[in-house]
XYZ file of C-alpha atoms in Angstrom:
410
model
C 26.376 -12.173 -5.598
C 27.984 -8.776 -3.467
C 28.104 -7.914 0.376
C 26.127 -5.465 2.099
C 27.545 -2.791 3.455
C 27.202 -3.498 7.737
C 27.360 -6.504 8.754
C 27.428 -8.596 12.007
C 30.778 -9.750 13.688
C 32.289 -12.966 12.261
C 29.856 -12.994 8.471
C 32.054 -12.538 5.615
C 30.668 -15.058 2.882
C 29.227 -13.546 -0.259
C 25.639 -13.451 -0.186
C 23.489 -15.835 -2.776
C 21.055 -15.139 -5.590
C 17.646 -17.410 -5.102
C 14.330 -17.330 -6.659
C 11.048 -16.720 -4.628
C 9.614 -20.104 -5.280
C 12.901 -21.868 -4.314
C 11.961 -20.534 -0.661
C 8.053 -20.478 -0.431
C 4.698 -21.326 -2.118
C 1.951 -18.636 -3.016
C -0.964 -20.062 -1.009
C -4.668 -18.523 -1.088
C -8.221 -18.917 0.408
C -9.133 -20.262 -2.718
C -5.962 -23.094 -2.762
C -7.388 -24.135 0.833
C -8.102 -27.656 0.567
C -8.519 -28.743 -3.238
C -11.822 -29.776 -3.569
C -13.474 -27.531 -1.403
C -11.833 -24.429 -3.159
C -15.441 -23.055 -4.629
C -16.606 -23.266 -1.372
C -13.930 -21.136 0.499
C -14.966 -18.661 -2.603
C -18.338 -18.200 -0.991
C -17.417 -18.207 2.352
C -19.775 -15.840 4.356
C -17.943 -13.653 6.440
C -19.652 -12.332 9.864
C -18.843 -8.886 11.633
C -17.613 -9.066 15.045
C -18.623 -12.686 16.037
C -17.448 -15.857 14.504
C -15.331 -18.742 15.474
C -12.122 -17.501 13.364
C -10.519 -14.281 12.023
C -10.862 -14.081 7.819
C -7.744 -11.104 7.895
C -7.735 -8.536 4.864
C -5.314 -5.841 3.794
C -8.073 -3.139 5.604
C -7.199 -5.085 8.628
C -3.540 -4.913 8.879
C -3.141 -1.177 7.107
C -5.923 -0.043 9.856
C -5.788 -2.249 12.319
C -9.689 -2.076 13.795
C -11.309 -3.294 17.173
C -12.173 -6.768 17.340
C -15.547 -6.521 16.597
C -15.355 -4.624 13.926
C -13.402 -7.717 12.186
C -14.606 -9.982 9.817
C -14.805 -13.549 10.739
C -16.050 -17.189 9.676
C -18.220 -19.985 11.437
C -15.892 -23.023 12.581
C -17.224 -25.119 9.375
C -15.703 -22.791 7.101
C -12.839 -22.392 8.803
C -12.154 -25.865 8.347
C -12.215 -25.718 4.479
C -9.797 -23.249 5.089
C -6.492 -24.975 7.205
C -4.324 -24.962 4.695
C -4.465 -20.654 4.950
C -4.441 -20.592 8.907
C -2.265 -17.884 10.612
C -0.453 -18.500 14.079
C 1.924 -15.145 13.872
C 4.867 -14.375 11.705
C 3.519 -15.478 8.612
C 4.321 -13.152 5.554
C 1.262 -12.127 3.647
C 1.591 -10.234 0.029
C -1.162 -8.049 -0.998
C -2.859 -9.392 -4.551
C -4.863 -5.794 -5.040
C -4.526 -2.648 -4.295
C -1.211 -1.793 -3.194
C 0.144 -4.882 -5.251
C 3.359 -6.781 -3.869
C 3.196 -5.058 -0.456
C 4.165 -7.442 2.540
C 3.626 -7.345 5.904
C 3.949 -9.704 8.689
C 0.922 -11.088 10.372
C 0.198 -10.310 14.168
C -2.111 -12.852 15.748
C -5.615 -11.138 17.477
C -7.443 -13.608 18.026
C -6.794 -17.675 18.622
C -8.126 -18.322 14.952
C -7.506 -16.496 11.865
C -7.553 -17.398 8.249
C -6.260 -15.432 5.049
C -8.985 -13.651 3.207
C -8.517 -14.069 -0.785
C -7.197 -10.170 -1.425
C -3.733 -11.479 -0.324
C -1.439 -14.713 -1.089
C 0.342 -16.558 2.527
C 3.518 -17.020 1.730
C 4.691 -20.727 2.939
C 8.135 -20.359 3.632
C 10.441 -23.674 3.346
C 13.818 -23.769 5.806
C 15.651 -21.874 3.799
C 14.764 -18.728 4.893
C 13.711 -16.877 7.951
C 10.627 -15.022 8.101
C 11.517 -11.739 9.640
C 14.569 -11.569 7.528
C 12.819 -11.922 4.070
C 10.086 -9.671 5.215
C 12.988 -6.868 5.792
C 14.252 -7.590 2.342
C 10.991 -6.340 0.809
C 10.810 -3.628 2.936
C 14.630 -3.112 2.245
C 15.507 -0.441 -1.222
C 16.192 -3.581 -2.936
C 13.278 -5.195 -2.534
C 10.860 -2.396 -2.942
C 11.779 -2.211 -6.384
C 11.577 -5.648 -7.345
C 7.596 -5.306 -5.956
C 7.154 -1.870 -7.535
C 7.750 -2.801 -10.783
C 5.398 -6.149 -10.108
C 3.100 -3.469 -9.189
C 4.003 -1.826 -12.701
C 3.676 -4.644 -14.631
C 0.808 -6.276 -13.170
C -2.110 -7.055 -15.204
C -6.023 -6.080 -14.720
C -5.217 -4.349 -11.081
C -4.386 -8.225 -9.538
C -1.196 -9.694 -8.975
C -0.914 -13.422 -10.133
C 1.777 -15.934 -9.159
C 3.133 -16.649 -12.107
C 3.934 -12.407 -11.559
C 6.197 -13.562 -8.125
C 7.773 -16.360 -8.821
C 10.783 -14.773 -10.986
C 11.700 -12.249 -8.508
C 15.270 -12.729 -7.242
C 16.450 -12.092 -3.586
C 20.021 -12.284 -2.432
C 20.099 -13.343 0.358
C 23.323 -15.061 3.381
C 23.517 -18.144 5.206
C 20.453 -18.915 7.385
C 22.211 -18.080 10.707
C 23.054 -14.255 8.959
C 19.485 -14.284 8.190
C 18.552 -15.376 11.940
C 20.365 -12.277 13.389
C 19.375 -9.337 10.693
C 15.549 -10.708 11.580
C 16.100 -10.346 15.104
C 17.728 -6.925 14.911
C 14.774 -5.250 12.808
C 12.462 -6.971 14.861
C 13.678 -4.948 17.899
C 13.930 -1.804 16.505
C 10.108 -2.852 15.105
C 9.583 -3.401 19.058
C 11.282 -0.402 20.115
C 9.421 1.625 17.316
C 5.736 0.200 18.193
C 6.234 0.507 21.854
C 6.703 4.308 21.379
C 3.970 4.514 18.981
C 1.745 2.214 21.683
C 3.031 5.128 24.739
C 1.954 7.881 22.528
C -1.118 6.512 21.949
C -2.082 5.899 25.382
C -0.893 9.503 26.255
C -2.592 11.198 23.874
C -6.143 9.078 24.836
C -5.382 9.936 28.396
C -5.117 13.638 27.125
C -8.361 13.574 25.265
C -9.877 11.716 28.222
C -9.276 14.564 30.540
C -10.285 17.467 28.440
C -13.248 16.064 28.816
C -13.061 15.736 32.837
C -11.050 18.578 33.948
C -13.285 21.055 32.380
C -16.801 21.740 33.084
C -19.359 19.941 30.243
C -22.917 21.453 30.129
C -23.489 24.414 31.615
C -21.670 22.839 34.997
C -19.782 25.315 36.954
C -17.238 22.399 38.218
C -15.694 19.663 36.585
C -15.556 15.710 37.539
C -11.863 15.863 38.183
C -9.930 18.360 39.794
C -6.531 17.995 41.804
C -6.651 18.110 45.384
C -7.556 21.881 47.285
C -9.626 23.004 44.674
C -13.268 22.794 45.783
C -14.665 26.789 44.703
C -16.789 26.659 41.485
C -15.575 28.170 38.351
C -16.633 31.641 37.592
C -18.552 32.616 34.794
C -17.111 35.555 33.306
C -17.556 37.619 29.586
C -14.877 36.765 27.106
C -15.064 40.561 27.052
C -13.275 40.533 30.011
C -10.955 38.343 29.844
C -9.661 39.783 25.541
C -10.363 42.191 23.604
C -9.469 42.887 19.352
C -6.130 42.486 18.754
C -5.674 45.527 16.546
C -2.088 46.023 16.509
C -0.447 46.231 12.785
C 3.445 45.457 11.728
C 4.696 49.057 12.022
C 8.043 48.082 13.078
C 7.924 45.979 10.222
C 9.353 42.607 12.160
C 10.335 40.171 8.714
C 8.690 38.111 7.163
C 10.577 35.023 8.503
C 8.462 35.920 11.573
C 4.733 34.992 9.844
C 3.041 32.367 12.146
C 1.211 29.749 10.486
C -2.275 29.740 12.770
C -3.018 26.283 11.344
C 0.415 24.889 13.510
C 1.195 27.793 15.639
C 5.128 27.773 14.227
C 7.029 30.437 12.339
C 6.726 30.006 8.784
C 10.521 30.470 7.965
C 9.990 31.555 3.964
C 6.947 33.753 4.712
C 3.532 33.012 3.170
C 4.380 34.409 -0.018
C 3.577 37.963 0.721
C 5.876 40.682 -0.549
C 7.900 43.135 1.342
C 6.223 45.916 1.152
C 2.459 44.062 2.281
C 4.431 43.507 5.717
C 3.478 46.493 7.180
C -0.657 45.404 6.522
C 0.161 42.325 8.482
C -1.164 41.514 12.068
C 1.320 41.647 14.705
C 0.631 38.476 18.048
C 2.695 38.210 20.958
C 2.186 35.194 23.603
C -0.941 34.692 24.878
C -2.690 36.243 22.199
C -5.448 34.096 20.373
C -6.195 34.074 16.636
C -9.340 32.362 14.827
C -8.692 29.780 12.211
C -12.307 29.480 10.654
C -12.023 26.234 8.816
C -14.307 23.629 9.706
C -13.964 19.593 9.917
C -15.256 16.716 11.989
C -13.523 17.950 15.096
C -14.269 21.424 14.894
C -17.636 21.897 13.636
C -17.615 25.545 14.011
C -13.767 26.390 13.480
C -11.317 27.055 16.607
C -8.715 29.038 18.421
C -4.983 28.516 18.598
C -3.328 30.345 21.552
C -0.088 32.086 20.877
C 2.591 30.236 22.429
C 5.860 30.481 20.862
C 6.643 34.198 20.523
C 6.249 37.368 18.981
C 5.255 37.077 15.080
C 3.080 38.096 12.192
C 0.664 36.830 10.851
C -2.148 37.413 7.792
C -4.507 40.226 8.379
C -7.537 38.007 7.368
C -7.246 36.299 10.795
C -9.398 37.604 13.376
C -7.126 38.195 16.848
C -7.349 39.171 20.509
C -5.195 40.023 23.182
C -5.528 39.051 26.900
C -6.584 42.291 28.833
C -4.484 40.770 31.358
C -1.947 38.059 31.406
C -3.311 34.766 32.085
C -2.021 31.142 32.367
C -1.041 30.283 28.610
C -0.436 26.424 29.080
C -3.870 26.546 30.313
C -5.547 29.065 27.538
C -3.693 26.608 24.947
C -5.961 23.990 25.776
C -8.822 25.588 27.062
C -10.199 28.278 24.167
C -8.856 25.257 21.928
C -11.229 22.897 23.156
C -14.406 22.036 20.650
C -16.728 21.185 23.814
C -16.091 23.937 25.496
C -16.223 26.570 22.826
C -18.955 24.875 20.751
C -21.647 26.874 22.119
C -19.763 30.005 22.183
C -18.979 29.965 18.219
C -22.325 28.459 17.883
C -23.529 31.972 18.912
C -20.574 34.591 17.155
C -19.956 32.871 14.085
C -21.223 33.337 10.349
C -20.180 30.959 7.545
C -17.779 33.125 4.487
C -16.519 31.953 1.446
C -14.137 29.446 2.205
C -14.378 29.588 6.006
C -16.303 30.576 9.395
C -15.754 34.430 10.453
C -15.534 35.225 13.395
C -17.979 38.075 14.648
C -15.808 39.689 17.433
C -18.439 41.899 18.867
C -20.416 38.711 19.599
C -17.337 36.685 20.575
C -16.742 39.500 23.694
C -20.497 39.010 24.860
C -20.517 35.381 24.809
C -19.529 33.710 29.033
C -17.107 31.186 30.041
C -16.504 29.059 33.010
C -12.801 30.084 34.589
C -11.115 28.639 37.248
C -8.863 30.201 39.772
C -5.693 31.519 38.199
C -3.931 29.017 40.614
C -5.783 26.348 39.374
C -5.509 27.346 35.603
C -1.559 27.223 36.393
C -1.613 23.535 37.429
C -4.037 22.215 34.911
C -1.900 24.104 32.089
C 1.154 22.160 33.683
C -0.281 18.941 34.051
C -1.686 19.236 30.117
C 1.972 20.541 29.395
C 3.340 17.334 30.781
C 1.534 15.063 29.027
C 2.060 17.218 25.342
C 5.371 16.727 26.518
C 5.167 13.101 26.617
C 3.478 13.253 23.464
C 6.375 14.689 21.245
C 9.003 12.773 23.368
C 7.348 9.471 22.117
C 6.860 10.857 18.499
C 10.461 11.911 18.223
C 12.000 8.836 19.943
C 9.468 7.369 16.807
C 10.645 9.102 14.052
C 14.656 8.467 15.392
C 13.921 4.846 15.381
C 12.120 4.979 11.806
C 15.230 6.887 10.568
C 18.014 4.494 11.958
C 15.903 1.332 10.091
C 15.666 3.182 6.698
C 19.705 3.584 7.057
C 20.221 -0.025 8.379
C 17.946 -1.002 5.770
C 19.887 0.139 3.150
C 23.215 -0.775 4.728
C 22.534 -4.274 5.312
C 21.328 -5.693 2.523
C 23.000 -5.873 -0.886
């Protein structure tokens, strides 16, 4: 049938074509125990407690805390024993993203499959991780996509699956390929977990290293700092930024406030309108008035990337004196710090909240010494660096995996 472009040393034989049902049986909880199938259909699931995890597609797509999983009691689990899961099994979606395949990773001692998925009960002709990687490769993906397109009534039936062709090598080569992609997946998961851990640490420290609820000192401080933070009016720290683009900085230096990054292609503005744009320099703050669950009244973003220009519809302010950018980048962006200030200095606009600058400059904020600002700022910069590092490593590994999935399968 053919050979892949990249192979492990010592393997030269052509891959063979097999039918899926030569390799496995598809089971659901409806097949669980013969005459007890009807009872299995009516299993009552319990949130947060029970004997066995009742695994659903949503649990695999968006992992939840154990307390939010669905469980079945011990008696129900006995009727579902044929679809019990231990780890490493393949599951296939019957509904929703039809045909999508998952590798089951155990989170509880006992688990069984919910009726919106098939359990792929493999025989000894195929390695689970090889078959999983085949289905996520371009070739396997195309076949599953055709299943999705041809499925009737929004569901996948066994007859839809049984004639899928799988092109595969010897069991030994399957094992090597499966282990290789397992190792890649492990590294991706490792860096993603590290990234999430650092993000959680940052979120926690943002709450603990800035004073909350009108307090004068934060809960956590670096050694050597004991003085109370000073209450300052924002008008003592910032002024309205009125600098216009008179020197015609090019559209390639247009800054996106939402992401605080340059938009090389500008934002669609004509060359003639560039003189109306505002100049924003390092340390300047821009108000982004779109609201969401995290930022109920809008948010400030500090320019830490360099001189640029931005749309005149955004309100911007400039520090009266040079201040540690790394500190203010985190501090004035913090919802818990700025909520009271923005409640008193914003008004609802047509599409987003608008900043009332005189009111904003009249609000007060707690400020530490410049030395403490610098140390706190550097601490959060280091955390951001770690987050970026793990994200980049994750993306690199995903690109490698995507490339190798194209090259290591026929």
